[in-house]
PDB file of C-alpha atoms in Angstrom:
ATOM      1  CA  UNK A  17       6.982 -16.493  62.254  1.00  0.00           C
ATOM      2  CA  UNK A  18       8.356 -15.854  58.741  1.00  0.00           C
ATOM      3  CA  UNK A  19      12.114 -15.970  58.314  1.00  0.00           C
ATOM      4  CA  UNK A  20      14.007 -13.352  56.329  1.00  0.00           C
ATOM      5  CA  UNK A  21      14.841 -15.981  53.626  1.00  0.00           C
ATOM      6  CA  UNK A  22      11.067 -16.877  53.364  1.00  0.00           C
ATOM      7  CA  UNK A  23      10.076 -13.181  53.072  1.00  0.00           C
ATOM      8  CA  UNK A  24      12.639 -12.640  50.324  1.00  0.00           C
ATOM      9  CA  UNK A  25      11.228 -15.633  48.273  1.00  0.00           C
ATOM     10  CA  UNK A  26       7.798 -14.396  48.738  1.00  0.00           C
ATOM     11  CA  UNK A  27       8.668 -10.874  47.495  1.00  0.00           C
ATOM     12  CA  UNK A  28      10.460 -12.406  44.378  1.00  0.00           C
ATOM     13  CA  UNK A  29       7.345 -14.498  43.654  1.00  0.00           C
ATOM     14  CA  UNK A  30       5.146 -11.434  43.711  1.00  0.00           C
ATOM     15  CA  UNK A  31       7.503  -9.450  41.444  1.00  0.00           C
ATOM     16  CA  UNK A  32       7.241 -12.284  38.772  1.00  0.00           C
ATOM     17  CA  UNK A  33       3.529 -12.537  39.065  1.00  0.00           C
ATOM     18  CA  UNK A  34       3.049  -8.816  38.661  1.00  0.00           C
ATOM     19  CA  UNK A  35       5.809  -8.238  35.969  1.00  0.00           C
ATOM     20  CA  UNK A  36       4.335  -7.109  32.501  1.00  0.00           C
ATOM     21  CA  UNK A  37       4.251  -9.715  29.704  1.00  0.00           C
ATOM     22  CA  UNK A  38       3.414  -7.619  26.782  1.00  0.00           C
ATOM     23  CA  UNK A  39       6.904  -7.869  25.375  1.00  0.00           C
ATOM     24  CA  UNK A  40       7.860 -10.849  27.504  1.00  0.00           C
ATOM     25  CA  UNK A  41       7.867 -14.494  26.439  1.00  0.00           C
ATOM     26  CA  UNK A  42       5.441 -17.024  28.053  1.00  0.00           C
ATOM     27  CA  UNK A  43       7.377 -20.291  28.538  1.00  0.00           C
ATOM     28  CA  UNK A  44       5.851 -23.728  28.087  1.00  0.00           C
ATOM     29  CA  UNK A  45       8.241 -26.571  28.180  1.00  0.00           C
ATOM     30  CA  UNK A  46      10.589 -26.278  24.984  1.00  0.00           C
ATOM     31  CA  UNK A  47       8.883 -23.292  23.466  1.00  0.00           C
ATOM     32  CA  UNK A  48       8.131 -19.523  24.239  1.00  0.00           C
ATOM     33  CA  UNK A  49       5.149 -17.640  23.104  1.00  0.00           C
ATOM     34  CA  UNK A  50       5.386 -14.066  21.715  1.00  0.00           C
ATOM     35  CA  UNK A  51       2.994 -11.354  20.993  1.00  0.00           C
ATOM     36  CA  UNK A  52       2.219 -10.813  17.280  1.00  0.00           C
ATOM     37  CA  UNK A  53       0.458  -7.824  15.578  1.00  0.00           C
ATOM     38  CA  UNK A  54      -1.096  -8.119  12.079  1.00  0.00           C
ATOM     39  CA  UNK A  55      -0.454  -5.347   9.661  1.00  0.00           C
ATOM     40  CA  UNK A  56      -1.437  -4.823   6.023  1.00  0.00           C
ATOM     41  CA  UNK A  57       1.096  -5.935   3.375  1.00  0.00           C
ATOM     42  CA  UNK A  58       0.706  -2.587   1.575  1.00  0.00           C
ATOM     43  CA  UNK A  59      -0.835   0.820   2.647  1.00  0.00           C
ATOM     44  CA  UNK A  60      -1.307   3.335  -0.141  1.00  0.00           C
ATOM     45  CA  UNK A  61      -2.513   7.031   0.002  1.00  0.00           C
ATOM     46  CA  UNK A  62      -4.029   7.860  -3.500  1.00  0.00           C
ATOM     47  CA  UNK A  63      -3.667  11.607  -4.212  1.00  0.00           C
ATOM     48  CA  UNK A  64      -5.016  13.968  -6.994  1.00  0.00           C
ATOM     49  CA  UNK A  65      -2.872  14.718  -9.909  1.00  0.00           C
ATOM     50  CA  UNK A  66      -5.227  17.425 -11.125  1.00  0.00           C
ATOM     51  CA  UNK A  67      -7.311  20.350  -9.961  1.00  0.00           C
ATOM     52  CA  UNK A  68     -10.935  19.542 -10.145  1.00  0.00           C
ATOM     53  CA  UNK A  69     -14.046  18.940  -7.994  1.00  0.00           C
ATOM     54  CA  UNK A  70     -14.957  15.511  -6.547  1.00  0.00           C
ATOM     55  CA  UNK A  71     -17.936  14.327  -8.713  1.00  0.00           C
ATOM     56  CA  UNK A  72     -18.657  11.002  -7.000  1.00  0.00           C
ATOM     57  CA  UNK A  73     -17.270   8.716  -4.387  1.00  0.00           C
ATOM     58  CA  UNK A  74     -17.737   5.044  -5.134  1.00  0.00           C
ATOM     59  CA  UNK A  75     -16.108   3.373  -2.174  1.00  0.00           C
ATOM     60  CA  UNK A  76     -15.980   4.529   1.517  1.00  0.00           C
ATOM     61  CA  UNK A  77     -14.489   3.334   4.797  1.00  0.00           C
ATOM     62  CA  UNK A  78     -14.365  -0.347   5.078  1.00  0.00           C
ATOM     63  CA  UNK A  79     -15.563  -1.152   1.562  1.00  0.00           C
ATOM     64  CA  UNK A  80     -13.889  -3.841  -0.433  1.00  0.00           C
ATOM     65  CA  UNK A  81     -12.633  -3.106  -4.034  1.00  0.00           C
ATOM     66  CA  UNK A  82     -10.994  -4.966  -6.850  1.00  0.00           C
ATOM     67  CA  UNK A  83      -7.713  -4.072  -8.761  1.00  0.00           C
ATOM     68  CA  UNK A  84      -8.438  -1.304 -11.235  1.00  0.00           C
ATOM     69  CA  UNK A  85     -11.754  -0.277  -9.703  1.00  0.00           C
ATOM     70  CA  UNK A  86     -12.769   3.454  -9.640  1.00  0.00           C
ATOM     71  CA  UNK A  87     -12.839   4.608  -6.062  1.00  0.00           C
ATOM     72  CA  UNK A  88     -13.343   8.403  -6.733  1.00  0.00           C
ATOM     73  CA  UNK A  89     -14.318  10.338  -9.794  1.00  0.00           C
ATOM     74  CA  UNK A  90     -13.319  13.880 -10.388  1.00  0.00           C
ATOM     75  CA  UNK A  91     -15.201  16.206 -12.611  1.00  0.00           C
ATOM     76  CA  UNK A  92     -14.110  15.244 -16.044  1.00  0.00           C
ATOM     77  CA  UNK A  93     -16.065  17.716 -18.275  1.00  0.00           C
ATOM     78  CA  UNK A  94     -13.187  20.309 -18.831  1.00  0.00           C
ATOM     79  CA  UNK A  95     -10.646  17.419 -19.587  1.00  0.00           C
ATOM     80  CA  UNK A  96     -12.952  15.624 -22.118  1.00  0.00           C
ATOM     81  CA  UNK A  97     -13.211  18.995 -24.113  1.00  0.00           C
ATOM     82  CA  UNK A  98      -9.436  19.508 -23.872  1.00  0.00           C
ATOM     83  CA  UNK A  99      -8.812  16.022 -25.199  1.00  0.00           C
ATOM     84  CA  UNK A 100     -11.276  16.591 -27.993  1.00  0.00           C
ATOM     85  CA  UNK A 101      -9.356  19.729 -29.070  1.00  0.00           C
ATOM     86  CA  UNK A 102      -6.089  18.018 -28.775  1.00  0.00           C
ATOM     87  CA  UNK A 103      -7.459  15.213 -31.083  1.00  0.00           C
ATOM     88  CA  UNK A 104      -8.705  17.684 -33.691  1.00  0.00           C
ATOM     89  CA  UNK A 105      -5.257  19.565 -33.574  1.00  0.00           C
ATOM     90  CA  UNK A 106      -3.390  16.166 -33.854  1.00  0.00           C
ATOM     91  CA  UNK A 107      -5.608  15.128 -36.948  1.00  0.00           C
ATOM     92  CA  UNK A 108      -5.076  18.528 -38.618  1.00  0.00           C
ATOM     93  CA  UNK A 109      -1.272  18.426 -38.036  1.00  0.00           C
ATOM     94  CA  UNK A 110      -1.178  14.966 -39.473  1.00  0.00           C
ATOM     95  CA  UNK A 111      -3.007  16.100 -42.589  1.00  0.00           C
ATOM     96  CA  UNK A 112      -0.659  19.167 -43.002  1.00  0.00           C
ATOM     97  CA  UNK A 113       2.399  16.947 -42.616  1.00  0.00           C
ATOM     98  CA  UNK A 114       1.031  14.425 -45.193  1.00  0.00           C
ATOM     99  CA  UNK A 115       0.410  17.320 -47.554  1.00  0.00           C
ATOM    100  CA  UNK A 116       3.746  18.842 -46.966  1.00  0.00           C
ATOM    101  CA  UNK A 117       5.539  15.521 -47.511  1.00  0.00           C
ATOM    102  CA  UNK A 118       3.703  15.221 -50.899  1.00  0.00           C
ATOM    103  CA  UNK A 119       4.770  18.779 -51.831  1.00  0.00           C
ATOM    104  CA  UNK A 120       8.314  18.054 -50.718  1.00  0.00           C
ATOM    105  CA  UNK A 121       8.437  14.849 -52.851  1.00  0.00           C
ATOM    106  CA  UNK A 122       7.267  16.913 -55.766  1.00  0.00           C
ATOM    107  CA  UNK A 123       9.949  19.551 -55.124  1.00  0.00           C
ATOM    108  CA  UNK A 124       7.454  22.140 -54.238  1.00  0.00           C
ATOM    109  CA  UNK A 125       8.090  22.407 -50.658  1.00  0.00           C
ATOM    110  CA  UNK A 126      11.459  22.920 -48.954  1.00  0.00           C
ATOM    111  CA  UNK A 127      13.092  20.669 -46.401  1.00  0.00           C
ATOM    112  CA  UNK A 128      12.604  23.356 -43.758  1.00  0.00           C
ATOM    113  CA  UNK A 129       8.935  23.495 -44.413  1.00  0.00           C
ATOM    114  CA  UNK A 130       8.758  19.704 -44.074  1.00  0.00           C
ATOM    115  CA  UNK A 131      10.703  19.839 -40.876  1.00  0.00           C
ATOM    116  CA  UNK A 132       8.395  22.515 -39.516  1.00  0.00           C
ATOM    117  CA  UNK A 133       5.356  20.352 -40.333  1.00  0.00           C
ATOM    118  CA  UNK A 134       7.045  17.293 -38.587  1.00  0.00           C
ATOM    119  CA  UNK A 135       7.604  19.465 -35.480  1.00  0.00           C
ATOM    120  CA  UNK A 136       4.047  20.673 -35.484  1.00  0.00           C
ATOM    121  CA  UNK A 137       2.828  17.014 -35.684  1.00  0.00           C
ATOM    122  CA  UNK A 138       5.170  15.960 -32.890  1.00  0.00           C
ATOM    123  CA  UNK A 139       3.844  18.778 -30.533  1.00  0.00           C
ATOM    124  CA  UNK A 140       0.338  17.847 -31.355  1.00  0.00           C
ATOM    125  CA  UNK A 141       1.001  14.154 -30.470  1.00  0.00           C
ATOM    126  CA  UNK A 142       2.525  15.260 -27.065  1.00  0.00           C
ATOM    127  CA  UNK A 143      -0.509  17.564 -26.397  1.00  0.00           C
ATOM    128  CA  UNK A 144      -2.676  14.562 -27.088  1.00  0.00           C
ATOM    129  CA  UNK A 145      -0.691  12.379 -24.560  1.00  0.00           C
ATOM    130  CA  UNK A 146      -1.074  15.126 -22.006  1.00  0.00           C
ATOM    131  CA  UNK A 147      -4.825  15.399 -22.558  1.00  0.00           C
ATOM    132  CA  UNK A 148      -5.226  11.720 -22.224  1.00  0.00           C
ATOM    133  CA  UNK A 149      -3.287  11.551 -19.018  1.00  0.00           C
ATOM    134  CA  UNK A 150      -5.255  14.404 -17.518  1.00  0.00           C
ATOM    135  CA  UNK A 151      -8.604  12.784 -18.479  1.00  0.00           C
ATOM    136  CA  UNK A 152      -7.355   9.436 -16.896  1.00  0.00           C
ATOM    137  CA  UNK A 153      -6.443  11.321 -13.754  1.00  0.00           C
ATOM    138  CA  UNK A 154     -10.108  12.149 -13.323  1.00  0.00           C
ATOM    139  CA  UNK A 155     -10.747   8.544 -12.273  1.00  0.00           C
ATOM    140  CA  UNK A 156      -8.945   7.503  -9.078  1.00  0.00           C
ATOM    141  CA  UNK A 157      -8.385   3.621  -9.626  1.00  0.00           C
ATOM    142  CA  UNK A 158      -7.171   1.031  -7.172  1.00  0.00           C
ATOM    143  CA  UNK A 159      -3.707  -0.354  -7.908  1.00  0.00           C
ATOM    144  CA  UNK A 160      -4.570  -3.690  -6.227  1.00  0.00           C
ATOM    145  CA  UNK A 161      -7.452  -5.464  -4.395  1.00  0.00           C
ATOM    146  CA  UNK A 162      -8.077  -4.556  -0.863  1.00  0.00           C
ATOM    147  CA  UNK A 163     -10.125  -2.359   1.519  1.00  0.00           C
ATOM    148  CA  UNK A 164     -10.618   1.415   2.005  1.00  0.00           C
ATOM    149  CA  UNK A 165      -9.146   2.508   5.296  1.00  0.00           C
ATOM    150  CA  UNK A 166      -9.806   6.250   5.257  1.00  0.00           C
ATOM    151  CA  UNK A 167     -11.783   8.604   2.952  1.00  0.00           C
ATOM    152  CA  UNK A 168     -10.037  12.034   2.936  1.00  0.00           C
ATOM    153  CA  UNK A 169     -12.494  14.029   0.868  1.00  0.00           C
ATOM    154  CA  UNK A 170     -16.193  14.757   0.330  1.00  0.00           C
ATOM    155  CA  UNK A 171     -18.271  15.026  -2.722  1.00  0.00           C
ATOM    156  CA  UNK A 172     -18.228  18.387  -4.472  1.00  0.00           C
ATOM    157  CA  UNK A 173     -15.058  19.544  -2.806  1.00  0.00           C
ATOM    158  CA  UNK A 174     -12.389  21.128  -4.823  1.00  0.00           C
ATOM    159  CA  UNK A 175      -9.197  19.266  -4.911  1.00  0.00           C
ATOM    160  CA  UNK A 176      -5.620  20.222  -5.973  1.00  0.00           C
ATOM    161  CA  UNK A 177      -2.734  18.367  -7.360  1.00  0.00           C
ATOM    162  CA  UNK A 178      -0.890  16.313  -4.559  1.00  0.00           C
ATOM    163  CA  UNK A 179      -3.879  16.483  -2.078  1.00  0.00           C
ATOM    164  CA  UNK A 180      -4.543  13.122  -0.547  1.00  0.00           C
ATOM    165  CA  UNK A 181      -7.997  11.582  -1.341  1.00  0.00           C
ATOM    166  CA  UNK A 182      -8.290   8.026  -0.043  1.00  0.00           C
ATOM    167  CA  UNK A 183      -6.233   5.659   2.041  1.00  0.00           C
ATOM    168  CA  UNK A 184      -6.348   2.072   0.994  1.00  0.00           C
ATOM    169  CA  UNK A 185      -4.833  -1.240   2.212  1.00  0.00           C
ATOM    170  CA  UNK A 186      -3.702  -4.443   0.557  1.00  0.00           C
ATOM    171  CA  UNK A 187      -4.852  -7.009   3.121  1.00  0.00           C
ATOM    172  CA  UNK A 188      -4.965 -10.104   0.940  1.00  0.00           C
ATOM    173  CA  UNK A 189      -1.599 -10.661   2.436  1.00  0.00           C
ATOM    174  CA  UNK A 190      -1.081  -9.634   6.067  1.00  0.00           C
ATOM    175  CA  UNK A 191       2.352  -9.263   7.809  1.00  0.00           C
ATOM    176  CA  UNK A 192       2.676 -10.736  11.305  1.00  0.00           C
ATOM    177  CA  UNK A 193       5.158  -8.471  13.067  1.00  0.00           C
ATOM    178  CA  UNK A 194       6.760  -9.553  16.361  1.00  0.00           C
ATOM    179  CA  UNK A 195       9.971  -8.927  18.497  1.00  0.00           C
ATOM    180  CA  UNK A 196      12.099 -11.957  19.700  1.00  0.00           C
ATOM    181  CA  UNK A 197      15.249 -12.241  21.685  1.00  0.00           C
ATOM    182  CA  UNK A 198      18.680 -12.159  19.983  1.00  0.00           C
ATOM    183  CA  UNK A 199      19.207 -15.682  20.984  1.00  0.00           C
ATOM    184  CA  UNK A 200      16.980 -16.683  18.229  1.00  0.00           C
ATOM    185  CA  UNK A 201      18.837 -14.744  15.538  1.00  0.00           C
ATOM    186  CA  UNK A 202      20.608 -17.746  14.110  1.00  0.00           C
ATOM    187  CA  UNK A 203      17.817 -20.088  14.592  1.00  0.00           C
ATOM    188  CA  UNK A 204      14.911 -18.223  12.754  1.00  0.00           C
ATOM    189  CA  UNK A 205      14.953 -18.661   8.912  1.00  0.00           C
ATOM    190  CA  UNK A 206      13.073 -17.256   5.984  1.00  0.00           C
ATOM    191  CA  UNK A 207      10.523 -19.742   4.898  1.00  0.00           C
ATOM    192  CA  UNK A 208       9.874 -21.026   8.442  1.00  0.00           C
ATOM    193  CA  UNK A 209       6.352 -21.731   9.328  1.00  0.00           C
ATOM    194  CA  UNK A 210       4.752 -20.068  12.434  1.00  0.00           C
ATOM    195  CA  UNK A 211       1.314 -20.786  13.870  1.00  0.00           C
ATOM    196  CA  UNK A 212      -0.431 -17.827  15.268  1.00  0.00           C
ATOM    197  CA  UNK A 213      -3.329 -17.988  17.847  1.00  0.00           C
ATOM    198  CA  UNK A 214      -5.467 -14.919  16.944  1.00  0.00           C
ATOM    199  CA  UNK A 215      -7.063 -13.315  19.939  1.00  0.00           C
ATOM    200  CA  UNK A 216      -9.949 -11.642  18.265  1.00  0.00           C
ATOM    201  CA  UNK A 217     -11.203 -14.621  16.321  1.00  0.00           C
ATOM    202  CA  UNK A 218     -10.119 -17.544  18.524  1.00  0.00           C
ATOM    203  CA  UNK A 219      -8.631 -19.355  15.459  1.00  0.00           C
ATOM    204  CA  UNK A 220      -5.243 -19.996  14.204  1.00  0.00           C
ATOM    205  CA  UNK A 221      -3.290 -18.463  11.367  1.00  0.00           C
ATOM    206  CA  UNK A 222      -0.355 -19.923   9.420  1.00  0.00           C
ATOM    207  CA  UNK A 223       2.417 -17.492   8.640  1.00  0.00           C
ATOM    208  CA  UNK A 224       5.643 -17.867   6.559  1.00  0.00           C
ATOM    209  CA  UNK A 225       8.582 -15.928   7.752  1.00  0.00           C
ATOM    210  CA  UNK A 226       9.744 -13.524   5.125  1.00  0.00           C
ATOM    211  CA  UNK A 227      11.720 -10.882   6.707  1.00  0.00           C
ATOM    212  CA  UNK A 228      14.244 -10.984   9.402  1.00  0.00           C
ATOM    213  CA  UNK A 229      15.631  -7.734  10.898  1.00  0.00           C
ATOM    214  CA  UNK A 230      19.249  -6.936  10.255  1.00  0.00           C
ATOM    215  CA  UNK A 231      19.777  -5.047  13.390  1.00  0.00           C
ATOM    216  CA  UNK A 232      19.448  -6.107  16.986  1.00  0.00           C
ATOM    217  CA  UNK A 233      18.178  -3.411  19.447  1.00  0.00           C
ATOM    218  CA  UNK A 234      21.176  -3.154  21.953  1.00  0.00           C
ATOM    219  CA  UNK A 235      18.766  -1.810  24.656  1.00  0.00           C
ATOM    220  CA  UNK A 236      16.323  -4.902  24.625  1.00  0.00           C
ATOM    221  CA  UNK A 237      18.435  -7.491  22.891  1.00  0.00           C
ATOM    222  CA  UNK A 238      15.523  -8.114  20.601  1.00  0.00           C
ATOM    223  CA  UNK A 239      14.998  -8.003  16.754  1.00  0.00           C
ATOM    224  CA  UNK A 240      12.020  -7.875  14.364  1.00  0.00           C
ATOM    225  CA  UNK A 241      10.693 -10.597  12.206  1.00  0.00           C
ATOM    226  CA  UNK A 242       7.830 -10.486   9.674  1.00  0.00           C
ATOM    227  CA  UNK A 243       5.747 -13.209   8.567  1.00  0.00           C
ATOM    228  CA  UNK A 244       3.193 -13.397   5.746  1.00  0.00           C
ATOM    229  CA  UNK A 245      -0.400 -14.585   6.423  1.00  0.00           C
ATOM    230  CA  UNK A 246      -2.608 -15.593   3.461  1.00  0.00           C
ATOM    231  CA  UNK A 247      -5.787 -13.697   4.004  1.00  0.00           C
ATOM    232  CA  UNK A 248      -7.386 -14.095   0.716  1.00  0.00           C
ATOM    233  CA  UNK A 249     -10.585 -15.346   2.373  1.00  0.00           C
ATOM    234  CA  UNK A 250     -10.715 -12.055   4.606  1.00  0.00           C
ATOM    235  CA  UNK A 251     -10.873 -13.796   7.933  1.00  0.00           C
ATOM    236  CA  UNK A 252      -8.434 -11.415   9.458  1.00  0.00           C
ATOM    237  CA  UNK A 253      -8.080  -7.620   9.811  1.00  0.00           C
ATOM    238  CA  UNK A 254      -4.960  -5.385  10.295  1.00  0.00           C
ATOM    239  CA  UNK A 255      -4.511  -4.582  13.878  1.00  0.00           C
ATOM    240  CA  UNK A 256      -5.543  -7.934  15.261  1.00  0.00           C
ATOM    241  CA  UNK A 257      -3.173  -9.502  17.788  1.00  0.00           C
ATOM    242  CA  UNK A 258      -2.149 -12.959  18.864  1.00  0.00           C
ATOM    243  CA  UNK A 259       0.578 -15.277  20.298  1.00  0.00           C
ATOM    244  CA  UNK A 260       2.989 -17.588  18.450  1.00  0.00           C
ATOM    245  CA  UNK A 261       5.260 -20.123  19.941  1.00  0.00           C
ATOM    246  CA  UNK A 262       8.877 -20.518  18.964  1.00  0.00           C
ATOM    247  CA  UNK A 263      10.986 -23.516  19.817  1.00  0.00           C
ATOM    248  CA  UNK A 264      14.095 -22.936  21.977  1.00  0.00           C
TER     249      UNK A 264
END
């Protein structure tokens, strides 16, 4: 016959066994293990700056790229023609300014005529800069080394300024994100090393604490910390999970 006290004890044990641990710590001696999620250091959506059609796509979902590499090329024929025209007009304006300067020095041209030639040359320089920028905008280049996460357009599509074209991630360095209890707030320090057991690979990753949340969530009494993981060898991927132990 089970007594009332024994029954209460059994119920309590079952509650502990069935309780979720996704946000709870796993205690082991003098340390507790907390769940970690890996995220990219930077995520960037590259958008069109000009209206044109997609001429070619060099990198697609999952492909790796280097810094400065062309990911998408837009049709550049119109912009090459505009640049050639701007260069011709600039050269002509420079020649006219030089001639006007000589005439002014010989007291043949007035100061107003010289100023007008200088203004025309300055406008031609600005037009040339604009043409150069528009032509460069035909080549969507990566700002850093990383991977393509999502391709948002197809070849031959017409795109407009501001339209997203491709989403990329910088995963050379990953951020290990986790929530820990407020009791650790004065114990965790920037530069502290964490060892993470990565679930998907079965290997360990070393992480250095770089960010400590400034606000403690009053509902859960938890706060965020981020730790950087060197991923230059590409062993890990964003979205992988793991556990890390923090001493009490």
